[in-house]
Coordinates of N, CA and C in Angstrom, one line a residue:
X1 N 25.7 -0.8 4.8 CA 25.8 0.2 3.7 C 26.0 1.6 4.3
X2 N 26.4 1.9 6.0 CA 26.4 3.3 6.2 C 27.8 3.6 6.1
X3 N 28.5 4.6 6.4 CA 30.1 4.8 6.5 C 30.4 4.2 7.2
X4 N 30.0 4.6 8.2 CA 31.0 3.6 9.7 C 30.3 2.5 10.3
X5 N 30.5 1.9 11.3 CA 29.7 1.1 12.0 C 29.3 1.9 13.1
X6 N 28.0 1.7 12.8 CA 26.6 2.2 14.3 C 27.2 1.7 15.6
X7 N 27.2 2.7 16.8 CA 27.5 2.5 17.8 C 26.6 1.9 18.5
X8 N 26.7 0.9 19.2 CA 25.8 -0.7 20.0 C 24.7 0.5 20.8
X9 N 23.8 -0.2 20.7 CA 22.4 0.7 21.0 C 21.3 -0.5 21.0
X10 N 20.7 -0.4 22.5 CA 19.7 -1.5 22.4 C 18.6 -0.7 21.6
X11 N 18.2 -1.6 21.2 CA 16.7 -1.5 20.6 C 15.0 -1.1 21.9
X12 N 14.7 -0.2 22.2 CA 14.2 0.2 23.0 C 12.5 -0.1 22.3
X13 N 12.4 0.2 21.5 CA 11.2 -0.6 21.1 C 10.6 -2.0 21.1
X14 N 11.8 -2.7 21.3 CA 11.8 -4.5 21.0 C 11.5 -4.5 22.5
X15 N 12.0 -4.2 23.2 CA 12.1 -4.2 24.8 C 10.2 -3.8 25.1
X16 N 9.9 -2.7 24.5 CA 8.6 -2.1 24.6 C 7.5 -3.0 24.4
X17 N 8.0 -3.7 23.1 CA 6.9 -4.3 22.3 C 7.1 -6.0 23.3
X18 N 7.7 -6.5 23.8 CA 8.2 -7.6 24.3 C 7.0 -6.9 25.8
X19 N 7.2 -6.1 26.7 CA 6.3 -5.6 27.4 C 5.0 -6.0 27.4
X20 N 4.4 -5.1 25.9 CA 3.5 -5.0 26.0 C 2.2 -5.8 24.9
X21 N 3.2 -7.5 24.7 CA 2.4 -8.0 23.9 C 1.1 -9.0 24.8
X22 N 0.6 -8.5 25.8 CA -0.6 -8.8 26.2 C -1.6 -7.9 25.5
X23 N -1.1 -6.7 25.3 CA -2.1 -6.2 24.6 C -2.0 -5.3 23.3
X24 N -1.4 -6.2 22.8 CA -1.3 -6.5 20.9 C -2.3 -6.7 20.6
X25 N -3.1 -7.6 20.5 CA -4.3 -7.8 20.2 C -5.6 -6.6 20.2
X26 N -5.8 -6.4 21.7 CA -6.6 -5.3 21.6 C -6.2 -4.0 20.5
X27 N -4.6 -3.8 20.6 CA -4.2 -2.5 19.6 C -4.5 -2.8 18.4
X28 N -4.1 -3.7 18.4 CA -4.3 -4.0 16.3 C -5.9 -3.9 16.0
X29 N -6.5 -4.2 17.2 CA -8.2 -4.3 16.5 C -8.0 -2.8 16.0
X30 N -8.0 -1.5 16.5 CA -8.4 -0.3 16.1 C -7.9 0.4 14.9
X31 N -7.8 1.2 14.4 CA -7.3 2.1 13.9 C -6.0 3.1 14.2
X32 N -6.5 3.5 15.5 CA -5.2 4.1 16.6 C -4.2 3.1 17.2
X33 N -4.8 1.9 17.4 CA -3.9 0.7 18.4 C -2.6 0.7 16.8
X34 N -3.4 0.1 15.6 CA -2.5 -0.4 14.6 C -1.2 1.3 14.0
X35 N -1.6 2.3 14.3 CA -0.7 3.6 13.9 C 0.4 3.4 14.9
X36 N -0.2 2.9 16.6 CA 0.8 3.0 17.6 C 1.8 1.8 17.2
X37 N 1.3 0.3 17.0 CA 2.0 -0.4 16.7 C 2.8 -0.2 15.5
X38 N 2.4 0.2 14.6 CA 3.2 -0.3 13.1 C 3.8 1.0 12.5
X39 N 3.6 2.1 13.0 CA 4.1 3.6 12.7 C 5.4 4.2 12.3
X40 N 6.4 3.2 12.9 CA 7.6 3.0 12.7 C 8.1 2.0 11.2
X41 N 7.3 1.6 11.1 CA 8.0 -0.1 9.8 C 7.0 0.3 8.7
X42 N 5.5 1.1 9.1 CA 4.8 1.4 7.8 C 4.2 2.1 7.7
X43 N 4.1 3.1 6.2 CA 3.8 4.3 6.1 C 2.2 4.3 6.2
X44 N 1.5 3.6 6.2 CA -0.1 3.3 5.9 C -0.7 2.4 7.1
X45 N -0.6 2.3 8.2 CA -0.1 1.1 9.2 C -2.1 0.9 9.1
X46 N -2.9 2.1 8.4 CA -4.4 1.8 8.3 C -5.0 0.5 7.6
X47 N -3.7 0.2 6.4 CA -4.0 -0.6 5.1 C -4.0 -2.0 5.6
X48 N -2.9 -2.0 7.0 CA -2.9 -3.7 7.5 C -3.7 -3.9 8.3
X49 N -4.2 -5.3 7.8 CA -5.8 -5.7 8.6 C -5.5 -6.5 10.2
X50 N -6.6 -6.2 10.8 CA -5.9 -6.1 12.2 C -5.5 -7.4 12.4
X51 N -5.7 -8.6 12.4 CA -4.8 -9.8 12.3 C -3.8 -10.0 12.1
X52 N -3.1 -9.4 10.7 CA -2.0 -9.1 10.2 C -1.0 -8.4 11.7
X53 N -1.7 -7.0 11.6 CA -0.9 -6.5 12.5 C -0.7 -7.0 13.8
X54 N -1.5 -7.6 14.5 CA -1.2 -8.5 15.3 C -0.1 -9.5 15.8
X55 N -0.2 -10.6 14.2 CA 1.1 -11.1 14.2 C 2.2 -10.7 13.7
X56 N 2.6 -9.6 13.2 CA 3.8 -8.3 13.1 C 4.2 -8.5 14.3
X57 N 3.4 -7.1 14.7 CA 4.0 -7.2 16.3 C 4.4 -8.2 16.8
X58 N 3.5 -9.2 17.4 CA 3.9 -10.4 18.0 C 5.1 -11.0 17.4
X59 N 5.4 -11.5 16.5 CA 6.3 -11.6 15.6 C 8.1 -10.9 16.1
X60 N 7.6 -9.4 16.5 CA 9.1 -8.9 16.3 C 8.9 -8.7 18.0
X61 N 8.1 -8.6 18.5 CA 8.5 -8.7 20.4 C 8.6 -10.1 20.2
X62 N 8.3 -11.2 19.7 CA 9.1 -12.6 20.2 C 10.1 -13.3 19.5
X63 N 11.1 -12.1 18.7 CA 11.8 -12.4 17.8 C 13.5 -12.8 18.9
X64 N 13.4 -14.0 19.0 CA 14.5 -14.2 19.4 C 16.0 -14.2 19.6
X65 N 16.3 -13.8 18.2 CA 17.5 -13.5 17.8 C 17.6 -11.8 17.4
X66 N 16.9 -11.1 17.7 CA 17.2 -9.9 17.3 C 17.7 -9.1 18.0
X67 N 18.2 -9.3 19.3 CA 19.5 -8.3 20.1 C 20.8 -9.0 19.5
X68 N 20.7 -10.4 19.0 CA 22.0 -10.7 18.6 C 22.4 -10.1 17.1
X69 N 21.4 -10.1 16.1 CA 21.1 -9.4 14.8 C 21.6 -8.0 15.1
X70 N 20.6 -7.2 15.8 CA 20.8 -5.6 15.9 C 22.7 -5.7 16.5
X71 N 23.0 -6.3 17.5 CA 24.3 -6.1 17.5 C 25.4 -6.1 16.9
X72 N 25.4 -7.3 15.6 CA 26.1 -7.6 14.6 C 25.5 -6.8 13.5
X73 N 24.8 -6.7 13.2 CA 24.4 -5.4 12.6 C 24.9 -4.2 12.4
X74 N 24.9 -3.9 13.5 CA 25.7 -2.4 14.1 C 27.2 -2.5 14.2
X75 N 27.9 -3.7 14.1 CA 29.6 -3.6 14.6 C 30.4 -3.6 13.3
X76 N 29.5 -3.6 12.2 CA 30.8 -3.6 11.0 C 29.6 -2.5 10.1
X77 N 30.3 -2.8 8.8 CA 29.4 -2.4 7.5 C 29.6 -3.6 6.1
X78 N 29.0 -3.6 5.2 CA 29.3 -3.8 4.2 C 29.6 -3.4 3.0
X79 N 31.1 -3.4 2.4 CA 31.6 -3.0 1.7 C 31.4 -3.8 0.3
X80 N 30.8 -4.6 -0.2 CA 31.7 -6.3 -0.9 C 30.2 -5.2 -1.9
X81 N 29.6 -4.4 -1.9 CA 28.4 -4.0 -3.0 C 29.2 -4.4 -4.7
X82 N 30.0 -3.4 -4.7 CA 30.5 -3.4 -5.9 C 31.2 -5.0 -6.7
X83 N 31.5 -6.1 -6.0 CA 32.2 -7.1 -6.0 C 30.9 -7.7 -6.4
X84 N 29.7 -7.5 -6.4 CA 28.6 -8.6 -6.7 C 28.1 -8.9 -8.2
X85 N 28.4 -10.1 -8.8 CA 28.7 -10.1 -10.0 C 27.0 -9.8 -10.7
X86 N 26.5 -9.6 -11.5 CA 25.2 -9.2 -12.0 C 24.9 -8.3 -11.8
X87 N 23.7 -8.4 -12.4 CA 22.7 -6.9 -11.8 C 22.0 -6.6 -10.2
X88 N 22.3 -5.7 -9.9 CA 21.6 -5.3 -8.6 C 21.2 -4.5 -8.5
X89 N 20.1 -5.0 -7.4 CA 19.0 -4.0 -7.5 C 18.4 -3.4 -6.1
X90 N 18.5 -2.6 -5.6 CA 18.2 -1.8 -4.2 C 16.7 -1.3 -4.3
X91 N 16.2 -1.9 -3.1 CA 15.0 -0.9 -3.1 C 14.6 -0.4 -1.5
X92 N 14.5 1.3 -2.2 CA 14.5 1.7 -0.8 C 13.3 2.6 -0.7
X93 N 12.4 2.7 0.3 CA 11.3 3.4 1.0 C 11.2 4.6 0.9
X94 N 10.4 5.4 0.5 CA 10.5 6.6 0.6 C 10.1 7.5 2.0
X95 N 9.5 6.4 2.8 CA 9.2 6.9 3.9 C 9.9 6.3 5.1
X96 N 10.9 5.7 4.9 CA 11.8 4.4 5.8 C 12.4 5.5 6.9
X97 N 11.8 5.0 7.9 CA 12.4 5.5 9.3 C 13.4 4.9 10.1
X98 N 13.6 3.8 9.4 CA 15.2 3.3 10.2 C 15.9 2.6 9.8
X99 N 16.4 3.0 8.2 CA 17.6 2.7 7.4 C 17.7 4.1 6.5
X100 N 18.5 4.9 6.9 CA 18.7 5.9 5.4 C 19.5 5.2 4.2
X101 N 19.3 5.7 3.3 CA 19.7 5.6 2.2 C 21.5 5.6 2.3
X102 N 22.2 5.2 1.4 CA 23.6 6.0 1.5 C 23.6 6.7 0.4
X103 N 24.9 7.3 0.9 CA 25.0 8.8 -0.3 C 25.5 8.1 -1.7
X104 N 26.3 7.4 -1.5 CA 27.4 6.8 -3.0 C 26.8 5.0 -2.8
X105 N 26.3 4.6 -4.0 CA 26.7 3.3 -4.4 C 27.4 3.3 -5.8
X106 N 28.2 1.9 -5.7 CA 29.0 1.3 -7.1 C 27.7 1.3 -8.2
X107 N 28.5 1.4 -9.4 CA 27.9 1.5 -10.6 C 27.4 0.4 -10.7
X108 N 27.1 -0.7 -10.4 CA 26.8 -1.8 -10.6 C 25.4 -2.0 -9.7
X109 N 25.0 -0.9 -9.0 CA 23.6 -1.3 -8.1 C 22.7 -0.2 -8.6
X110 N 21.6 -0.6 -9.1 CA 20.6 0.0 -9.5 C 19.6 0.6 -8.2
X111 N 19.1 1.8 -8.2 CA 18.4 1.9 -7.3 C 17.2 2.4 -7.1
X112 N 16.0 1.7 -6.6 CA 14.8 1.9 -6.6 C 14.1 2.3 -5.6
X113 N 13.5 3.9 -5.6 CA 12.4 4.3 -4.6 C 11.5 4.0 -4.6
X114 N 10.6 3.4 -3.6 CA 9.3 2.9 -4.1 C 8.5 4.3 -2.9
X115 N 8.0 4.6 -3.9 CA 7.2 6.2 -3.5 C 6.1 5.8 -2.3
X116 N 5.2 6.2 -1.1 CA 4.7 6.1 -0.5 C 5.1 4.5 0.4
X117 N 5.8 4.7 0.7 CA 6.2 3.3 1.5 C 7.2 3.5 2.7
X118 N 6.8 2.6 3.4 CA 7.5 2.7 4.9 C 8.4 1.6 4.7
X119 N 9.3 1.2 5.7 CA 10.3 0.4 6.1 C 10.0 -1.4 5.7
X120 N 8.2 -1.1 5.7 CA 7.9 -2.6 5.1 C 7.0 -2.5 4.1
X121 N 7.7 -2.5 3.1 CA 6.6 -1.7 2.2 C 5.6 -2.8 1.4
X122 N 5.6 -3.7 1.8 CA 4.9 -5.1 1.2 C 3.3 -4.6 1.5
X123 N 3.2 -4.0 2.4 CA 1.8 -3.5 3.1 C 1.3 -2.3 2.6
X124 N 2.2 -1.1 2.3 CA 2.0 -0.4 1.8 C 1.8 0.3 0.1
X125 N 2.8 -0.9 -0.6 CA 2.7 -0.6 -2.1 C 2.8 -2.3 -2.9
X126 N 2.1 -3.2 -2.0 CA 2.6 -4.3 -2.6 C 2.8 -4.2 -4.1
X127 N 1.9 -3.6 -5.0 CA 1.8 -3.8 -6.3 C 2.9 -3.1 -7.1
X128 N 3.5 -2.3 -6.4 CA 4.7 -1.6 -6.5 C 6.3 -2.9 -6.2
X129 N 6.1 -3.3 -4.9 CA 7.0 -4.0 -4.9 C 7.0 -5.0 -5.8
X130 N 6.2 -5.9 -6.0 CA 6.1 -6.8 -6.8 C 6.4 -6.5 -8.3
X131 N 6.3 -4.9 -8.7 CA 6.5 -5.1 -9.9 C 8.3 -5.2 -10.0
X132 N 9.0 -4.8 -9.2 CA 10.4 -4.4 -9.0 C 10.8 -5.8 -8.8
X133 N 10.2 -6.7 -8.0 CA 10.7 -8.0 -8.1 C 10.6 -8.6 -9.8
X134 N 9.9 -8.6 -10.3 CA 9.8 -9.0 -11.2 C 10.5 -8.4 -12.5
X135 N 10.6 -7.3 -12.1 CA 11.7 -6.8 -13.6 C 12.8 -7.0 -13.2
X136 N 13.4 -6.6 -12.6 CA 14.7 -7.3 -11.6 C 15.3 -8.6 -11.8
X137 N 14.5 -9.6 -11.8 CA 14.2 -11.0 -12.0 C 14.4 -11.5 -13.0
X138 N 13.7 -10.6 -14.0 CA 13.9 -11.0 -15.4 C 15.1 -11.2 -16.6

């Protein structure tokens, strides 16, 4: 959804988190460990309970396909929005640190801020997300 395609750019966090998941565990127990871990993907990273955040992390440092993702990712865009027959529905973060928004969508895509939310906002507004699934849906 950006204008152009993103110039190839390793993921320097995935490299980081891949580092340092011997001591995932210990981080997610705290307070501070879970802001360091989850700071980037959620605006509340207090609200996820430390098991949770645990297997997050762990999760995306052992994500195996995601230098091939992030690369194909980044080498095109998609254009086909407006071609999608029904209703659509976008929802985007109000606190998302690593997808902006675009300036212009087709008339045909509705678009939803979900207010206090980070990049994963399931954690942060579940009761929010869920209501957008659901009218959406209907």
């Amino acid at each position: 959804l950006w204008p152009e395609p993103l110039v190839p750019k390793p993921s320097l966090a995935h490299g980081l988190a891949r580092g340092l998941r011997p001591l995932v565990g210990p981080a997610a127990a705290s307070r501070l460990g879970r802001r360091l871990l989850l700071s980037s993907a959620v605006a509340h990273p207090q609200r996820v309970p430390a098991a949770a955040s645990a297997r997050l992390a762990r999760a995306y440092a052992g994500a195996t396909g995601f230098v091939a993702v992030n690369r194909a990712m980044r080498a095109g865009r998609f254009e086909a929005l407006d071609r999608i027959p029904g209703p659509l529905t976008l929802i985007w973060p109000e606190h998302d640190r690593l997808v902006n928004r675009p300036r212009r969508l087709p008339g045909n895509v509705r678009n939803v801020v979900l207010q206090d939310a980070g990049h994963i906002p399931f954690w942060d507004v579940p009761d929010a997300v869920a209501a957008v699934l659901r009218e959406a849906s209907a």
